[in-house]
Coordinates of C-alpha atoms in Angstrom, one line a residue:
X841 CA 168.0 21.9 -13.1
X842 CA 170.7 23.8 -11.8
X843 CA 171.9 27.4 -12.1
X844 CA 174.8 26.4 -14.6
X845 CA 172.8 23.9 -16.5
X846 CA 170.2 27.0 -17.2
X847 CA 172.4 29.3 -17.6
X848 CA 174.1 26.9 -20.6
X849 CA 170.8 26.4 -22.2
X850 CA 169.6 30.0 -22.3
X851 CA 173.7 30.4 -23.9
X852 CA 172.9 28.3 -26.6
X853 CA 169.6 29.4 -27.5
X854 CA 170.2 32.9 -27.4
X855 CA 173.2 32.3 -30.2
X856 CA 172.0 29.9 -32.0
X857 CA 168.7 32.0 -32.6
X858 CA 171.2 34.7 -33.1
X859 CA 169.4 36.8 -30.8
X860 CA 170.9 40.6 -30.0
X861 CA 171.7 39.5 -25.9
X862 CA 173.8 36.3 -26.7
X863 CA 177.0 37.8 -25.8
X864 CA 175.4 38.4 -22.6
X865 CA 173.4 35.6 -22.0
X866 CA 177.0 33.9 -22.4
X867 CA 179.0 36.0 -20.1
X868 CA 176.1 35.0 -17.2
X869 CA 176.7 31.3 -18.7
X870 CA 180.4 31.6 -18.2
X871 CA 180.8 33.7 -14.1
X872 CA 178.1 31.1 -13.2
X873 CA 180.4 28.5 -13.9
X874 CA 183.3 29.8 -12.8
X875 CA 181.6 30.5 -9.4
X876 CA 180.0 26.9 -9.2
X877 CA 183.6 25.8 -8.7
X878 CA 185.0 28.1 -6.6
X879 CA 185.2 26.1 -3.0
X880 CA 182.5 27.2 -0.5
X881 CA 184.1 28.5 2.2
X882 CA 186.2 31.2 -0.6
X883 CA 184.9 34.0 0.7
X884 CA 186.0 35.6 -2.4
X885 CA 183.0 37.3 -5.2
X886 CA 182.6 37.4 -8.6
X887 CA 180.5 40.3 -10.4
X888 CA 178.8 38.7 -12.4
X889 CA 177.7 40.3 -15.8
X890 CA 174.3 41.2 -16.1
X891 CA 171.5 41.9 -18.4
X892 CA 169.4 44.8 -17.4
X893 CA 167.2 43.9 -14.6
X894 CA 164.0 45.3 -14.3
X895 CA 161.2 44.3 -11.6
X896 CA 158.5 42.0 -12.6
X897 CA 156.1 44.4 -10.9
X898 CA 157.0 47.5 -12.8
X899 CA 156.2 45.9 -16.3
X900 CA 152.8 45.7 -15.8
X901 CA 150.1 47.7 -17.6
X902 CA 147.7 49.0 -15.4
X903 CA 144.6 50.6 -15.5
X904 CA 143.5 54.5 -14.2
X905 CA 139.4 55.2 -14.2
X906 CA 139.7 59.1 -14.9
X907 CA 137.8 61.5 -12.2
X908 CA 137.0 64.9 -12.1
X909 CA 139.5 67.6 -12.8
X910 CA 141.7 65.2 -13.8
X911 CA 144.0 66.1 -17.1
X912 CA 146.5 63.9 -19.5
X913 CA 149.0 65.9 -17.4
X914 CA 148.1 65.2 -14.7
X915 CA 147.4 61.9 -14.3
X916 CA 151.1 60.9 -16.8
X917 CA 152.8 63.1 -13.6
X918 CA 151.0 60.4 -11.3
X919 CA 152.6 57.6 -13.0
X920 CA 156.2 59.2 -13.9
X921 CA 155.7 58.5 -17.7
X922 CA 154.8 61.3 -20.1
X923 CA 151.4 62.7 -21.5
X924 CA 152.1 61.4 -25.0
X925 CA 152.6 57.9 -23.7
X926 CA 149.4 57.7 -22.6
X927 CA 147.6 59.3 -25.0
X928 CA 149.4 56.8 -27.4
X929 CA 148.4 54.1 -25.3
X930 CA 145.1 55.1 -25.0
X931 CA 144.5 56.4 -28.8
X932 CA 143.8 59.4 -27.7
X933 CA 143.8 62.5 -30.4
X934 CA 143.7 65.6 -28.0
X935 CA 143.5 66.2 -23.9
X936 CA 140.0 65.8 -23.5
X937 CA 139.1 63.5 -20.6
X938 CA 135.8 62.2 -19.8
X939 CA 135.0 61.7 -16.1
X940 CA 135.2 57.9 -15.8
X941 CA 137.2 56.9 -18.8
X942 CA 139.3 53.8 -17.7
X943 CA 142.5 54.3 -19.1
X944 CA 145.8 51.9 -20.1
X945 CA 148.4 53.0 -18.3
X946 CA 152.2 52.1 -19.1
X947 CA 154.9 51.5 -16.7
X948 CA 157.5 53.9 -18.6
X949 CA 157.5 55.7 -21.5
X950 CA 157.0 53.9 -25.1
X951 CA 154.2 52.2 -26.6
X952 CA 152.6 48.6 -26.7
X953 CA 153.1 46.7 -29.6
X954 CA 151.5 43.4 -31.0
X955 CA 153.8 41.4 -32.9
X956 CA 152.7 40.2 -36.6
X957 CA 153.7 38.0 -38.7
X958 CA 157.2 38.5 -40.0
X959 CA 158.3 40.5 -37.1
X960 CA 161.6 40.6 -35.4
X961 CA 162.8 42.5 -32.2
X962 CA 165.1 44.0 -34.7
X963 CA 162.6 45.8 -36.9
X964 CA 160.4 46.5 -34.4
X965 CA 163.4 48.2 -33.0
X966 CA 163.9 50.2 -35.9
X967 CA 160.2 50.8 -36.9
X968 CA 160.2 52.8 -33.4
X969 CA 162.9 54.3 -33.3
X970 CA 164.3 52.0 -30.1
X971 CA 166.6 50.1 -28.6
X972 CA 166.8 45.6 -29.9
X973 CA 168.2 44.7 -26.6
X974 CA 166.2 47.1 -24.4
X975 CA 163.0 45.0 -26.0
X976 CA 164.4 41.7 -25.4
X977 CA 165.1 42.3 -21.6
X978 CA 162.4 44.2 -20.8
X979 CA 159.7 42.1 -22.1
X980 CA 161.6 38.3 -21.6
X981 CA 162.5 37.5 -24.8
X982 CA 165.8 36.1 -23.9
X983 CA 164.6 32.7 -24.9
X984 CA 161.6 32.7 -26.8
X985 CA 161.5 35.9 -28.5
X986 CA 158.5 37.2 -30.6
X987 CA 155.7 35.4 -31.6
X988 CA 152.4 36.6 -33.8
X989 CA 150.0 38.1 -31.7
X990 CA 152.4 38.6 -28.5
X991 CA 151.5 42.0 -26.9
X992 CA 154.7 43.8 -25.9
X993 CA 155.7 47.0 -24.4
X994 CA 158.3 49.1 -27.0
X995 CA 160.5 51.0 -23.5
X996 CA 161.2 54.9 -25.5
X997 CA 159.3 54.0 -28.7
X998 CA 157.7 56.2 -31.1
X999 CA 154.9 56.1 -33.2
X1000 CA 155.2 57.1 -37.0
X1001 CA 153.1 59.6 -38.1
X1002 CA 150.7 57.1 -39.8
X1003 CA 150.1 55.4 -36.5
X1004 CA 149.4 58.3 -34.7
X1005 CA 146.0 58.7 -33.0
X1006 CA 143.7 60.3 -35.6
X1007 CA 146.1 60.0 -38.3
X1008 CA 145.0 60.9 -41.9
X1009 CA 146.7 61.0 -44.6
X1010 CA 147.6 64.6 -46.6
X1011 CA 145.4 65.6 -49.1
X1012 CA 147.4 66.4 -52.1
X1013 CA 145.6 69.8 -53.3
X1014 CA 146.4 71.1 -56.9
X1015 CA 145.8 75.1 -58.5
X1016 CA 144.3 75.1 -61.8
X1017 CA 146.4 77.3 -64.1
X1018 CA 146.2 79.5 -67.3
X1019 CA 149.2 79.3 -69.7
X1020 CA 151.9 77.9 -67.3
X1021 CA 150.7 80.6 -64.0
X1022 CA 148.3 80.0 -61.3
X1023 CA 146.2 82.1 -60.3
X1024 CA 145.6 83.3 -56.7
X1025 CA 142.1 84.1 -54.9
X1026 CA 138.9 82.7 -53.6
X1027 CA 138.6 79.1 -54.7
X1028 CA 136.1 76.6 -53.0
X1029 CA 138.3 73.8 -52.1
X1030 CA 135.3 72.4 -49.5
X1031 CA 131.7 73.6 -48.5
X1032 CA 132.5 76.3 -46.0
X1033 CA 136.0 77.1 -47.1
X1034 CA 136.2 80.8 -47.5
X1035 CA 139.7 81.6 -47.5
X1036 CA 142.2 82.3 -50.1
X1037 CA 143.5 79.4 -52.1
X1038 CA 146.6 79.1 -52.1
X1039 CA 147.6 80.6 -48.9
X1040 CA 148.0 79.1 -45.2
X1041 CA 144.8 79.4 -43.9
X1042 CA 142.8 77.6 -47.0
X1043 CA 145.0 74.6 -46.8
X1044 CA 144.6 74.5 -42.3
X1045 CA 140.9 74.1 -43.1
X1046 CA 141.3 71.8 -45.8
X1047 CA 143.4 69.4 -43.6
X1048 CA 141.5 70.4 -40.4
X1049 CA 138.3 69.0 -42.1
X1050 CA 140.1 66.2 -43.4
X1051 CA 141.2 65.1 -39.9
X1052 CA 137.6 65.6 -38.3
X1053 CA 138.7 68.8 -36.9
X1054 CA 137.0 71.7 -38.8
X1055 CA 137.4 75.4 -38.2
X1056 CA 135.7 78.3 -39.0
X1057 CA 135.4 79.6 -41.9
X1058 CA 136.0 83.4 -41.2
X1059 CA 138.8 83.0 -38.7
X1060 CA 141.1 86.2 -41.1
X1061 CA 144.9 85.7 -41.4
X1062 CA 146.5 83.1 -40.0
X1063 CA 148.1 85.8 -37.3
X1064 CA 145.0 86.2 -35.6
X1065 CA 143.9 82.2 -35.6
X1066 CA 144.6 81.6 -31.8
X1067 CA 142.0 84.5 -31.1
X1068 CA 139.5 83.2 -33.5
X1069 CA 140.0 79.8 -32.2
X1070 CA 139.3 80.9 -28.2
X1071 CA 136.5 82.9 -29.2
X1072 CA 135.4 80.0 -30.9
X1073 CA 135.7 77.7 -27.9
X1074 CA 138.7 75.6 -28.3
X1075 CA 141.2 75.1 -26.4
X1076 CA 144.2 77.2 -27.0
X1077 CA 147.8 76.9 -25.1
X1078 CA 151.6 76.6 -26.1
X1079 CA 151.2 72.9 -26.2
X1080 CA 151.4 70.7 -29.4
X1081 CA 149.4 67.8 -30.2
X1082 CA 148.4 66.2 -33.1
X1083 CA 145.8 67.7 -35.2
X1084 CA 146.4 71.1 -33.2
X1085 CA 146.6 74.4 -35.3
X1086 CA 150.7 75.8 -34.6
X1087 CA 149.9 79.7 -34.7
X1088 CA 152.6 82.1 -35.6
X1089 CA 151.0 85.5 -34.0
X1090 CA 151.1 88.6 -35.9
X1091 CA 150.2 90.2 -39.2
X1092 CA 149.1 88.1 -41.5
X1093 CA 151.1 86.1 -39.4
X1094 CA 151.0 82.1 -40.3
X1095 CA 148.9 78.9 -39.4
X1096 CA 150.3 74.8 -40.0
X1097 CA 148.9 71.6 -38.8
X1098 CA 150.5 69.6 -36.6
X1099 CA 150.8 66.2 -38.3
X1100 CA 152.9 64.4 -35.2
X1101 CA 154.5 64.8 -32.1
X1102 CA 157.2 63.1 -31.0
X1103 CA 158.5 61.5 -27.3
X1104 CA 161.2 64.3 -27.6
X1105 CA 159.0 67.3 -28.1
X1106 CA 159.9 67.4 -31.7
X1107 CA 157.2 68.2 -33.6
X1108 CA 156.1 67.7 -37.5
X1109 CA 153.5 70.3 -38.9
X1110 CA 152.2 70.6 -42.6
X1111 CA 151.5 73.6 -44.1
X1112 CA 150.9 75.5 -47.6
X1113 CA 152.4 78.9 -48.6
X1114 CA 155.6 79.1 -46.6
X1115 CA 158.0 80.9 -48.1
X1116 CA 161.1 79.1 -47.2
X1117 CA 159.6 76.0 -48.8
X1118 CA 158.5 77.4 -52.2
X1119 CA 155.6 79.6 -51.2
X1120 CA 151.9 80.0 -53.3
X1121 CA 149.8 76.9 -53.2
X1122 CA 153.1 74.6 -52.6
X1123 CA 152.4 72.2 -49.2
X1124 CA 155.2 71.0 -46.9
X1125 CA 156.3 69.5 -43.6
X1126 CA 159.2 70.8 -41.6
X1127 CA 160.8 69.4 -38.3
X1128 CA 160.8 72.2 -35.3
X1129 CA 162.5 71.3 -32.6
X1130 CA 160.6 70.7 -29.3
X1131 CA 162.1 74.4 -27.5
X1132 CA 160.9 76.0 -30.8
X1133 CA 157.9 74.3 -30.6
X1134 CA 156.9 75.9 -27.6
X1135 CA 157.1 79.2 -28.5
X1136 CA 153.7 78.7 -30.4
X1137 CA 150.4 79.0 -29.5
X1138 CA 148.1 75.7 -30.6
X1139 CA 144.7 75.7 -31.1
X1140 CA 143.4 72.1 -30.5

């Protein structure tokens, strides 16, 4: 089979399976024709339109065995993707690293994906937040396109919050009340919870607990939770992850969960008694941008 005759078959296929490169797939059909019948000695070129080209060799997943000192930093710097790809990857909730962990390692930032049934490039595309066409190329899909049970690799993807590592759903938590008011002060909302209900710092254990995370249950205001948290032994830095404890220092200062972090930086906590978003015993998320975000201190 010749280069036009394959070219004009992947043409065909890709529109009559209507798939998102089959105005490029033509354009290749087409300068491939037109340079079939250019005489041999015209020492004349066509640029040819192309889809993007990526090396076989760079697509591969490969595997790391982790060794001492080695962090999810670190080792993402090694391999020019970033820490949250691989801890996607490798379902991993924090930074913690244990000396001879093998890990999955992707060849560029995004996530692996295996297809199920009812699944097009197109919503996989828009389930995480990525590009149809970048899909197609990237994983050869030109001609065949998805099948059930196909592993493929989803170049700048993001994972929802429910498909985050660790993920576990919000526990909706409700104030008993006395003629239409609530009522504010200690309230056991878990064994060990000694903090206010209502407030912050009853909800971040609540959810902490819920998420197989739990926290002390004398840590004071929310202020002084990054302190607490040290002291306690955790690891505390200006780095979000999921589960981690975002810390607004001061007096009483404040205390959310993070709930998801995304490729960007952007990250997506959950908290109870923020002002801005109706205050007492009322729970939240807000968005804060991945420069704000790193303002904070986190207590993973």
């Amino acid at each position: 089979m010749n280069d036009v005759v394959a070219s004009n078959i992947a043409a065909n296929v890709a529109t009559a399976t209507n798939l998102s490169v089959a105005p490029s797939v033509t354009s290749l059909a087409i300068s491939t024709q037109i340079e079939s019948e250019l005489p041999s000695s015209d020492d004349s070129s066509i640029s040819k339109p192309q889809i993007i080209q990526v090396s076989s060799a760079t697509r591969k997943i490969s595997s790391y065995t982790v060794a001492a000192g080695d962090t999810t930093d670190s080792i993402a710097t090694r391999y020019g993707i970033s820490s949250q790809t691989l801890k996607w990857a490798n379902n991993l909730t924090n930074d913690n690293l244990k000396v001879g962990l093998v890990l999955d390692v992707l060849p560029r930032n995004g996530i692996v994906y295996t297809v199920k049934d009812g699944d097009t490039v197109q919503s996989i595309a828009d389930k995480y937040k990525a590009d149809a066409s970048m899909i197609t190329t990237y994983n050869d899909l030109e001609i065949s396109g998805v099948s059930t049970g196909l592993k493929i690799i989803v170049p700048n993807g993001t994972l929802p919050n429910t498909e985050q590592p660790g993920y576990v759903a919000p526990v909706a938590y409700r104030a008993a009340s006395t003629g239409g008011s609530y009522y504010s002060g200690y309230r056991a909302g878990s064994v060990g919870n000694r903090y206010a209900y209502g407030n912050c710092t009853w909800y971040a254990y609540e959810r902490r607990a819920a998420m197989g995370m739990p926290v002390g249950s004398f840590w004071g205001n929310g202020g002084s939770w990054s302190y607490s948290g040290r002291a306690a032994g955790l690891l505390v830095n200006n780095i979000p992850s999921y589960g981690a404890l975002l810390v607004e220092v001061g007096s009483p200062g404040h205390v959310a969960v993070v709930e998801s972090v995304a490729a960007d930086g952007t990250v997506v906590v959950s908290e109870m008694n923020n002002s801005a978003y109706g205050g007492f015993n009322i729970i939240n998320n807000r968005t804060i941008s991945a420069g704000q975000a790193s303002l904070y201190q986190y207590v993973h």
